[in-house]
mmCIF file of C-alpha atoms and ligand atoms in Angstrom:
data_model
loop_
_atom_site.group_PDB
_atom_site.id
_atom_site.type_symbol
_atom_site.label_atom_id
_atom_site.label_comp_id
_atom_site.label_asym_id
_atom_site.label_seq_id
_atom_site.Cartn_x
_atom_site.Cartn_y
_atom_site.Cartn_z
ATOM 1 C CA UNK A 1 102.523 98.086 139.161
ATOM 2 C CA UNK A 2 103.633 101.627 139.141
ATOM 3 C CA UNK A 3 106.439 102.835 141.102
ATOM 4 C CA UNK A 4 104.250 105.137 143.081
ATOM 5 C CA UNK A 5 101.558 102.643 144.001
ATOM 6 C CA UNK A 6 104.043 100.419 145.665
ATOM 7 C CA UNK A 7 105.441 102.977 148.017
ATOM 8 C CA UNK A 8 102.796 102.896 150.465
ATOM 9 C CA UNK A 9 101.542 105.678 152.859
ATOM 10 C CA UNK A 10 104.134 107.675 154.583
ATOM 11 C CA UNK A 11 106.897 106.464 152.193
ATOM 12 C CA UNK A 12 108.133 110.095 151.626
ATOM 13 C CA UNK A 13 111.720 109.100 151.224
ATOM 14 C CA UNK A 14 110.869 106.145 148.860
ATOM 15 C CA UNK A 15 108.527 108.257 146.900
ATOM 16 C CA UNK A 16 111.271 110.663 146.140
ATOM 17 C CA UNK A 17 113.337 107.893 144.879
ATOM 18 C CA UNK A 18 110.473 106.512 142.884
ATOM 19 C CA UNK A 19 110.018 109.858 140.987
ATOM 20 C CA UNK A 20 113.631 110.194 140.277
ATOM 21 C CA UNK A 21 113.241 106.803 138.495
ATOM 22 C CA UNK A 22 112.548 103.405 139.472
ATOM 23 C CA UNK A 23 114.339 101.863 142.490
ATOM 24 C CA UNK A 24 115.330 98.387 142.557
ATOM 25 C CA UNK A 25 114.041 98.259 146.336
ATOM 26 C CA UNK A 26 110.613 97.546 144.824
ATOM 27 C CA UNK A 27 111.841 94.460 143.183
ATOM 28 C CA UNK A 28 113.147 91.142 144.683
ATOM 29 C CA UNK A 29 116.857 91.151 145.296
ATOM 30 C CA UNK A 30 118.755 89.658 142.417
ATOM 31 C CA UNK A 31 115.608 89.888 140.086
ATOM 32 C CA UNK A 32 116.112 90.861 136.388
ATOM 33 C CA UNK A 33 113.743 93.757 137.227
ATOM 34 C CA UNK A 34 115.938 94.974 140.051
ATOM 35 C CA UNK A 35 119.122 94.896 137.858
ATOM 36 C CA UNK A 36 117.445 96.495 135.022
ATOM 37 C CA UNK A 37 115.923 99.375 137.148
ATOM 38 C CA UNK A 38 119.409 99.885 138.913
ATOM 39 C CA UNK A 39 121.277 100.170 135.589
ATOM 40 C CA UNK A 40 118.556 102.491 133.996
ATOM 41 C CA UNK A 41 119.183 100.560 130.840
ATOM 42 C CA UNK A 42 117.623 97.723 128.979
ATOM 43 C CA UNK A 43 118.294 96.054 125.637
ATOM 44 C CA UNK A 44 115.300 95.384 123.520
ATOM 45 C CA UNK A 45 115.004 93.122 120.419
ATOM 46 C CA UNK A 46 112.275 94.130 117.843
ATOM 47 C CA UNK A 47 111.783 94.001 114.044
ATOM 48 C CA UNK A 48 113.321 96.798 111.691
ATOM 49 C CA UNK A 49 111.296 96.126 108.643
ATOM 50 C CA UNK A 50 107.571 95.480 109.581
ATOM 51 C CA UNK A 51 105.403 98.497 109.325
ATOM 52 C CA UNK A 52 102.698 98.841 112.105
ATOM 53 C CA UNK A 53 104.492 96.686 114.533
ATOM 54 C CA UNK A 54 108.310 97.233 114.306
ATOM 55 C CA UNK A 55 109.950 99.474 111.768
ATOM 56 C CA UNK A 56 112.597 102.231 111.804
ATOM 57 C CA UNK A 57 111.350 105.456 110.543
ATOM 58 C CA UNK A 58 113.420 107.705 108.354
ATOM 59 C CA UNK A 59 115.336 109.333 111.206
ATOM 60 C CA UNK A 60 116.132 105.651 112.507
ATOM 61 C CA UNK A 61 113.615 105.709 115.386
ATOM 62 C CA UNK A 62 111.744 102.535 116.182
ATOM 63 C CA UNK A 63 107.931 102.813 115.397
ATOM 64 C CA UNK A 64 104.935 100.328 115.863
ATOM 65 C CA UNK A 65 102.833 98.576 118.263
ATOM 66 C CA UNK A 66 105.519 96.053 119.406
ATOM 67 C CA UNK A 67 107.739 99.128 120.020
ATOM 68 C CA UNK A 68 105.153 100.705 122.032
ATOM 69 C CA UNK A 69 104.482 97.675 124.268
ATOM 70 C CA UNK A 70 108.348 97.458 124.809
ATOM 71 C CA UNK A 71 108.443 100.984 125.713
ATOM 72 C CA UNK A 72 105.581 100.410 128.075
ATOM 73 C CA UNK A 73 107.502 97.738 130.004
ATOM 74 C CA UNK A 74 110.626 99.824 130.033
ATOM 75 C CA UNK A 75 108.729 102.732 131.637
ATOM 76 C CA UNK A 76 107.444 100.405 134.490
ATOM 77 C CA UNK A 77 111.201 99.939 135.183
ATOM 78 C CA UNK A 78 111.874 103.706 135.409
ATOM 79 C CA UNK A 79 113.650 103.446 131.950
ATOM 80 C CA UNK A 80 112.833 105.858 129.347
ATOM 81 C CA UNK A 81 113.856 106.054 125.683
ATOM 82 C CA UNK A 82 117.559 107.239 126.433
ATOM 83 C CA UNK A 83 118.085 104.008 128.422
ATOM 84 C CA UNK A 84 116.745 101.597 125.664
ATOM 85 C CA UNK A 85 119.163 99.986 123.426
ATOM 86 C CA UNK A 86 117.154 98.831 120.321
ATOM 87 C CA UNK A 87 118.463 95.523 118.512
ATOM 88 C CA UNK A 88 117.143 93.891 115.440
ATOM 89 C CA UNK A 89 115.688 90.513 116.222
ATOM 90 C CA UNK A 90 114.952 88.771 112.837
ATOM 91 C CA UNK A 91 112.788 85.722 113.152
ATOM 92 C CA UNK A 92 115.512 83.059 113.010
ATOM 93 C CA UNK A 93 117.738 84.684 115.812
ATOM 94 C CA UNK A 94 115.470 85.441 118.494
ATOM 95 C CA UNK A 95 115.717 82.212 120.502
ATOM 96 C CA UNK A 96 119.583 82.448 120.283
ATOM 97 C CA UNK A 97 119.697 86.043 121.082
ATOM 98 C CA UNK A 98 117.670 85.513 124.371
ATOM 99 C CA UNK A 99 119.615 82.426 125.567
ATOM 100 C CA UNK A 100 122.840 84.267 124.800
ATOM 101 C CA UNK A 101 121.779 87.242 126.668
ATOM 102 C CA UNK A 102 121.872 89.598 123.468
ATOM 103 C CA UNK A 103 118.506 91.142 124.531
ATOM 104 C CA UNK A 104 116.881 91.402 127.907
ATOM 105 C CA UNK A 105 113.596 90.950 126.097
ATOM 106 C CA UNK A 106 112.269 90.745 122.621
ATOM 107 C CA UNK A 107 108.924 92.121 121.220
ATOM 108 C CA UNK A 108 109.001 91.197 117.492
ATOM 109 C CA UNK A 109 105.701 89.377 116.267
ATOM 110 C CA UNK A 110 106.824 86.500 118.300
ATOM 111 C CA UNK A 111 104.386 83.797 118.306
ATOM 112 C CA UNK A 112 104.163 81.721 121.781
ATOM 113 C CA UNK A 113 104.527 78.194 120.098
ATOM 114 C CA UNK A 114 104.848 75.290 122.316
ATOM 115 C CA UNK A 115 108.188 74.356 120.533
ATOM 116 C CA UNK A 116 109.574 77.725 121.394
ATOM 117 C CA UNK A 117 108.457 77.453 124.890
ATOM 118 C CA UNK A 118 110.980 74.662 125.646
ATOM 119 C CA UNK A 119 113.798 77.366 124.544
ATOM 120 C CA UNK A 120 112.537 80.703 125.813
ATOM 121 C CA UNK A 121 109.921 82.156 128.166
ATOM 122 C CA UNK A 122 106.816 83.935 126.964
ATOM 123 C CA UNK A 123 104.769 86.709 128.588
ATOM 124 C CA UNK A 124 101.507 87.337 126.791
ATOM 125 C CA UNK A 125 99.718 87.133 124.623
ATOM 126 C CA UNK A 126 99.295 90.732 124.108
ATOM 127 C CA UNK A 127 97.889 90.372 120.668
ATOM 128 C CA UNK A 128 96.533 87.289 118.481
ATOM 129 C CA UNK A 129 97.368 87.309 114.528
ATOM 130 C CA UNK A 130 96.706 84.744 111.945
ATOM 131 C CA UNK A 131 98.879 83.608 108.963
ATOM 132 C CA UNK A 132 97.715 84.650 105.675
ATOM 133 C CA UNK A 133 98.981 85.410 101.941
ATOM 134 C CA UNK A 134 100.171 88.418 100.165
ATOM 135 C CA UNK A 135 100.090 88.573 96.264
ATOM 136 C CA UNK A 136 100.334 90.930 93.587
ATOM 137 C CA UNK A 137 96.951 92.552 92.820
ATOM 138 C CA UNK A 138 97.123 91.674 89.171
ATOM 139 C CA UNK A 139 97.716 87.970 89.985
ATOM 140 C CA UNK A 140 94.630 86.065 90.220
ATOM 141 C CA UNK A 141 96.045 82.669 90.396
ATOM 142 C CA UNK A 142 96.263 82.471 94.195
ATOM 143 C CA UNK A 143 92.901 82.827 96.373
ATOM 144 C CA UNK A 144 93.638 80.333 99.072
ATOM 145 C CA UNK A 145 96.415 78.185 100.774
ATOM 146 C CA UNK A 146 95.116 75.273 98.561
ATOM 147 C CA UNK A 147 96.548 77.148 95.567
ATOM 148 C CA UNK A 148 100.355 77.163 96.280
ATOM 149 C CA UNK A 149 101.332 74.155 94.566
ATOM 150 C CA UNK A 150 104.414 74.961 92.275
ATOM 151 C CA UNK A 151 104.061 78.683 93.145
ATOM 152 C CA UNK A 152 107.242 80.581 94.503
ATOM 153 C CA UNK A 153 106.189 81.183 98.191
ATOM 154 C CA UNK A 154 108.452 83.594 100.229
ATOM 155 C CA UNK A 155 108.782 83.550 103.912
ATOM 156 C CA UNK A 156 111.524 83.872 106.587
ATOM 157 C CA UNK A 157 113.856 81.485 108.051
ATOM 158 C CA UNK A 158 112.787 80.244 111.540
ATOM 159 C CA UNK A 159 109.188 81.593 111.433
ATOM 160 C CA UNK A 160 106.153 79.664 112.185
ATOM 161 C CA UNK A 161 104.850 80.729 108.786
ATOM 162 C CA UNK A 162 107.615 78.915 106.833
ATOM 163 C CA UNK A 163 106.795 75.721 108.899
ATOM 164 C CA UNK A 164 103.272 76.013 108.272
ATOM 165 C CA UNK A 165 104.015 76.113 104.502
ATOM 166 C CA UNK A 166 105.828 72.955 104.752
ATOM 167 C CA UNK A 167 102.840 71.112 106.478
ATOM 168 C CA UNK A 168 99.899 72.680 104.552
ATOM 169 C CA UNK A 169 101.320 72.983 101.104
ATOM 170 C CA UNK A 170 104.015 70.776 100.768
ATOM 171 C CA UNK A 171 104.122 71.096 96.798
ATOM 172 C CA UNK A 172 104.855 74.842 97.109
ATOM 173 C CA UNK A 173 108.466 76.228 96.303
ATOM 174 C CA UNK A 174 109.343 77.733 99.802
ATOM 175 C CA UNK A 175 111.819 80.448 99.235
ATOM 176 C CA UNK A 176 113.415 81.604 102.508
ATOM 177 C CA UNK A 177 114.995 84.958 103.361
ATOM 178 C CA UNK A 178 116.405 86.171 106.771
ATOM 179 C CA UNK A 179 113.709 89.152 106.909
ATOM 180 C CA UNK A 180 110.272 90.008 105.370
ATOM 181 C CA UNK A 181 111.718 93.088 103.887
ATOM 182 C CA UNK A 182 113.765 90.921 101.552
ATOM 183 C CA UNK A 183 110.528 88.758 100.702
ATOM 184 C CA UNK A 184 108.630 92.012 99.816
ATOM 185 C CA UNK A 185 111.139 93.228 97.423
ATOM 186 C CA UNK A 186 111.187 89.660 95.664
ATOM 187 C CA UNK A 187 107.337 89.952 95.365
ATOM 188 C CA UNK A 188 107.185 93.156 94.049
ATOM 189 C CA UNK A 189 109.860 92.384 91.413
ATOM 190 C CA UNK A 190 107.949 89.162 90.348
ATOM 191 C CA UNK A 191 110.807 86.988 91.637
ATOM 192 C CA UNK A 192 108.116 85.183 93.966
ATOM 193 C CA UNK A 193 104.347 84.702 93.724
ATOM 194 C CA UNK A 194 103.358 84.937 97.290
ATOM 195 C CA UNK A 195 104.607 86.378 100.639
ATOM 196 C CA UNK A 196 103.054 84.368 103.577
ATOM 197 C CA UNK A 197 103.380 85.326 107.236
ATOM 198 C CA UNK A 198 100.965 86.890 109.808
ATOM 199 C CA UNK A 199 97.921 89.013 108.383
ATOM 200 C CA UNK A 200 98.999 92.109 110.262
ATOM 201 C CA UNK A 201 102.585 92.097 108.945
ATOM 202 C CA UNK A 202 101.278 91.582 105.408
ATOM 203 C CA UNK A 203 98.519 94.451 105.999
ATOM 204 C CA UNK A 204 101.451 96.740 106.694
ATOM 205 C CA UNK A 205 103.146 95.961 103.345
ATOM 206 C CA UNK A 206 99.801 96.217 101.394
ATOM 207 C CA UNK A 207 98.841 99.535 102.941
ATOM 208 C CA UNK A 208 102.304 101.054 101.717
ATOM 209 C CA UNK A 209 102.028 99.331 98.261
ATOM 210 C CA UNK A 210 99.756 101.843 96.712
ATOM 211 C CA UNK A 211 97.247 99.178 95.605
ATOM 212 C CA UNK A 212 99.752 96.833 93.982
ATOM 213 C CA UNK A 213 99.661 94.150 96.585
ATOM 214 C CA UNK A 214 96.450 92.353 98.328
ATOM 215 C CA UNK A 215 95.942 89.932 101.011
ATOM 216 C CA UNK A 216 94.191 86.665 100.161
ATOM 217 C CA UNK A 217 93.007 83.150 101.661
ATOM 218 C CA UNK A 218 91.947 84.779 104.992
ATOM 219 C CA UNK A 219 93.612 83.463 108.125
ATOM 220 C CA UNK A 220 94.598 79.946 108.341
ATOM 221 C CA UNK A 221 96.632 79.567 111.733
ATOM 222 C CA UNK A 222 96.488 81.417 115.167
ATOM 223 C CA UNK A 223 99.660 83.420 116.253
ATOM 224 C CA UNK A 224 99.507 84.562 119.832
ATOM 225 C CA UNK A 225 102.203 87.168 120.136
ATOM 226 C CA UNK A 226 104.373 87.093 123.194
ATOM 227 C CA UNK A 227 107.244 89.066 124.872
ATOM 228 C CA UNK A 228 110.166 86.719 124.840
ATOM 229 C CA UNK A 229 112.572 86.327 127.775
ATOM 230 C CA UNK A 230 115.149 83.893 128.830
ATOM 231 C CA UNK A 231 113.956 80.384 129.493
ATOM 232 C CA UNK A 232 114.694 80.058 133.170
ATOM 233 C CA UNK A 233 113.580 83.673 134.102
ATOM 234 C CA UNK A 234 110.114 82.880 135.132
ATOM 235 C CA UNK A 235 110.057 86.019 137.703
ATOM 236 C CA UNK A 236 110.757 88.327 134.745
ATOM 237 C CA UNK A 237 107.975 86.468 132.640
ATOM 238 C CA UNK A 238 105.336 86.641 135.430
ATOM 239 C CA UNK A 239 106.231 90.145 136.069
ATOM 240 C CA UNK A 240 105.731 91.337 132.418
ATOM 241 C CA UNK A 241 102.379 89.537 132.570
ATOM 242 C CA UNK A 242 101.360 91.762 135.443
ATOM 243 C CA UNK A 243 102.595 94.838 133.476
ATOM 244 C CA UNK A 244 100.508 93.774 130.470
ATOM 245 C CA UNK A 245 97.484 93.029 132.543
ATOM 246 C CA UNK A 246 97.569 96.574 134.032
ATOM 247 C CA UNK A 247 98.100 98.073 130.679
ATOM 248 C CA UNK A 248 95.262 96.352 129.222
ATOM 249 C CA UNK A 249 92.895 97.167 132.103
ATOM 250 C CA UNK A 250 93.751 100.777 132.348
ATOM 251 C CA UNK A 251 93.803 101.611 128.607
ATOM 252 C CA UNK A 252 97.488 101.985 127.822
ATOM 253 C CA UNK A 253 97.325 98.852 125.811
ATOM 254 C CA UNK A 254 94.759 100.212 123.419
ATOM 255 C CA UNK A 255 96.338 103.687 123.204
ATOM 256 C CA UNK A 256 99.185 102.010 121.983
ATOM 257 C CA UNK A 257 97.411 100.101 119.371
ATOM 258 C CA UNK A 258 95.374 103.235 118.380
ATOM 259 C CA UNK A 259 98.683 105.224 117.737
ATOM 260 C CA UNK A 260 100.462 102.507 115.596
ATOM 261 C CA UNK A 261 98.795 99.552 113.969
ATOM 262 C CA UNK A 262 95.217 100.937 114.599
ATOM 263 C CA UNK A 263 95.722 103.313 111.873
ATOM 264 C CA UNK A 264 95.423 100.601 109.435
ATOM 265 C CA UNK A 265 93.800 97.602 111.152
ATOM 266 C CA UNK A 266 90.412 97.091 112.906
ATOM 267 C CA UNK A 267 90.381 97.045 116.741
ATOM 268 C CA UNK A 268 91.854 93.915 118.317
ATOM 269 C CA UNK A 269 90.031 91.561 120.669
ATOM 270 C CA UNK A 270 91.277 91.879 124.085
ATOM 271 C CA UNK A 271 93.865 89.212 124.650
ATOM 272 C CA UNK A 272 93.790 86.530 127.428
ATOM 273 C CA UNK A 273 97.126 86.056 129.190
ATOM 274 C CA UNK A 274 98.621 82.741 129.165
ATOM 275 C CA UNK A 275 100.395 82.701 132.665
ATOM 276 C CA UNK A 276 101.761 79.029 132.325
HETATM 277 N N1 LIG B 301 104.601 85.100 114.344
HETATM 278 C C1 LIG B 301 105.243 84.445 113.370
HETATM 279 C C2 LIG B 301 106.524 83.898 114.051
HETATM 280 O O1 LIG B 301 106.871 84.347 115.181
HETATM 281 C C3 LIG B 301 105.701 84.998 111.944
HETATM 282 C C4 LIG B 301 106.099 86.578 112.125
HETATM 283 C C5 LIG B 301 107.600 86.578 112.463
HETATM 284 O O2 LIG B 301 108.506 85.633 111.869
HETATM 285 O O3 LIG B 301 108.032 87.291 113.338
HETATM 286 O O4 LIG B 301 107.357 83.240 113.530
#
């Protein structure tokens, strides 16, 4: 829903307001959309250490597909880069950040699991990933999730990936950190044997490792990425679904992909929104 399309024929005054930035007039009174558009400011949770999806570049500017999706949603509210406050949303803190109001929404490789849907709301999915394994290229001892017994397997606290290791490879020695960057360092230093999480996160690390790391084991879960919002805010959740649907239809979603993760990863399947 762009500002202009909702103005209607003859809405010259409204059009002028819309051109100057989004007016809260186009949103229901008291809605999150109205209050964010009015404030011209939004706080967005992203990852800081995941190339391709959410990473800070050398100048401290966020880059990646998640970041572009977040910018698209903010733009619909008439909020540009100056109005966005980016905050780091590590995996284990996302639910608390949303319920505590520390972020207005979170776009951070965030799987729409049924457990999490009890605690937060999700718009999406805007992408579907799958869990995989990353090892050092010179280590031939791990080829699949069935090879993890007695291995040092690193993942992140509060992630679906850690939970899946507990279920599929209970004999593995699970090593948990707060973020994937710490796991990556441990893998490169030989302190752990495997880093496991979504394939697209691992692909970003592999692409930057000059051949030292490789993905193995294929995908053994499905991880539909959603945009997290506060649990009770169905209105905002459903509005974000509308924004996503329009962006998928008019090509902005694909453009966002092509300019970020698409540099390394194959074209994604068009996602089907889960408007629960
Ligand atoms: N998508 C999974 C999750 O939401 C793993 C990636 C992550 O930790 O962000 O838990």
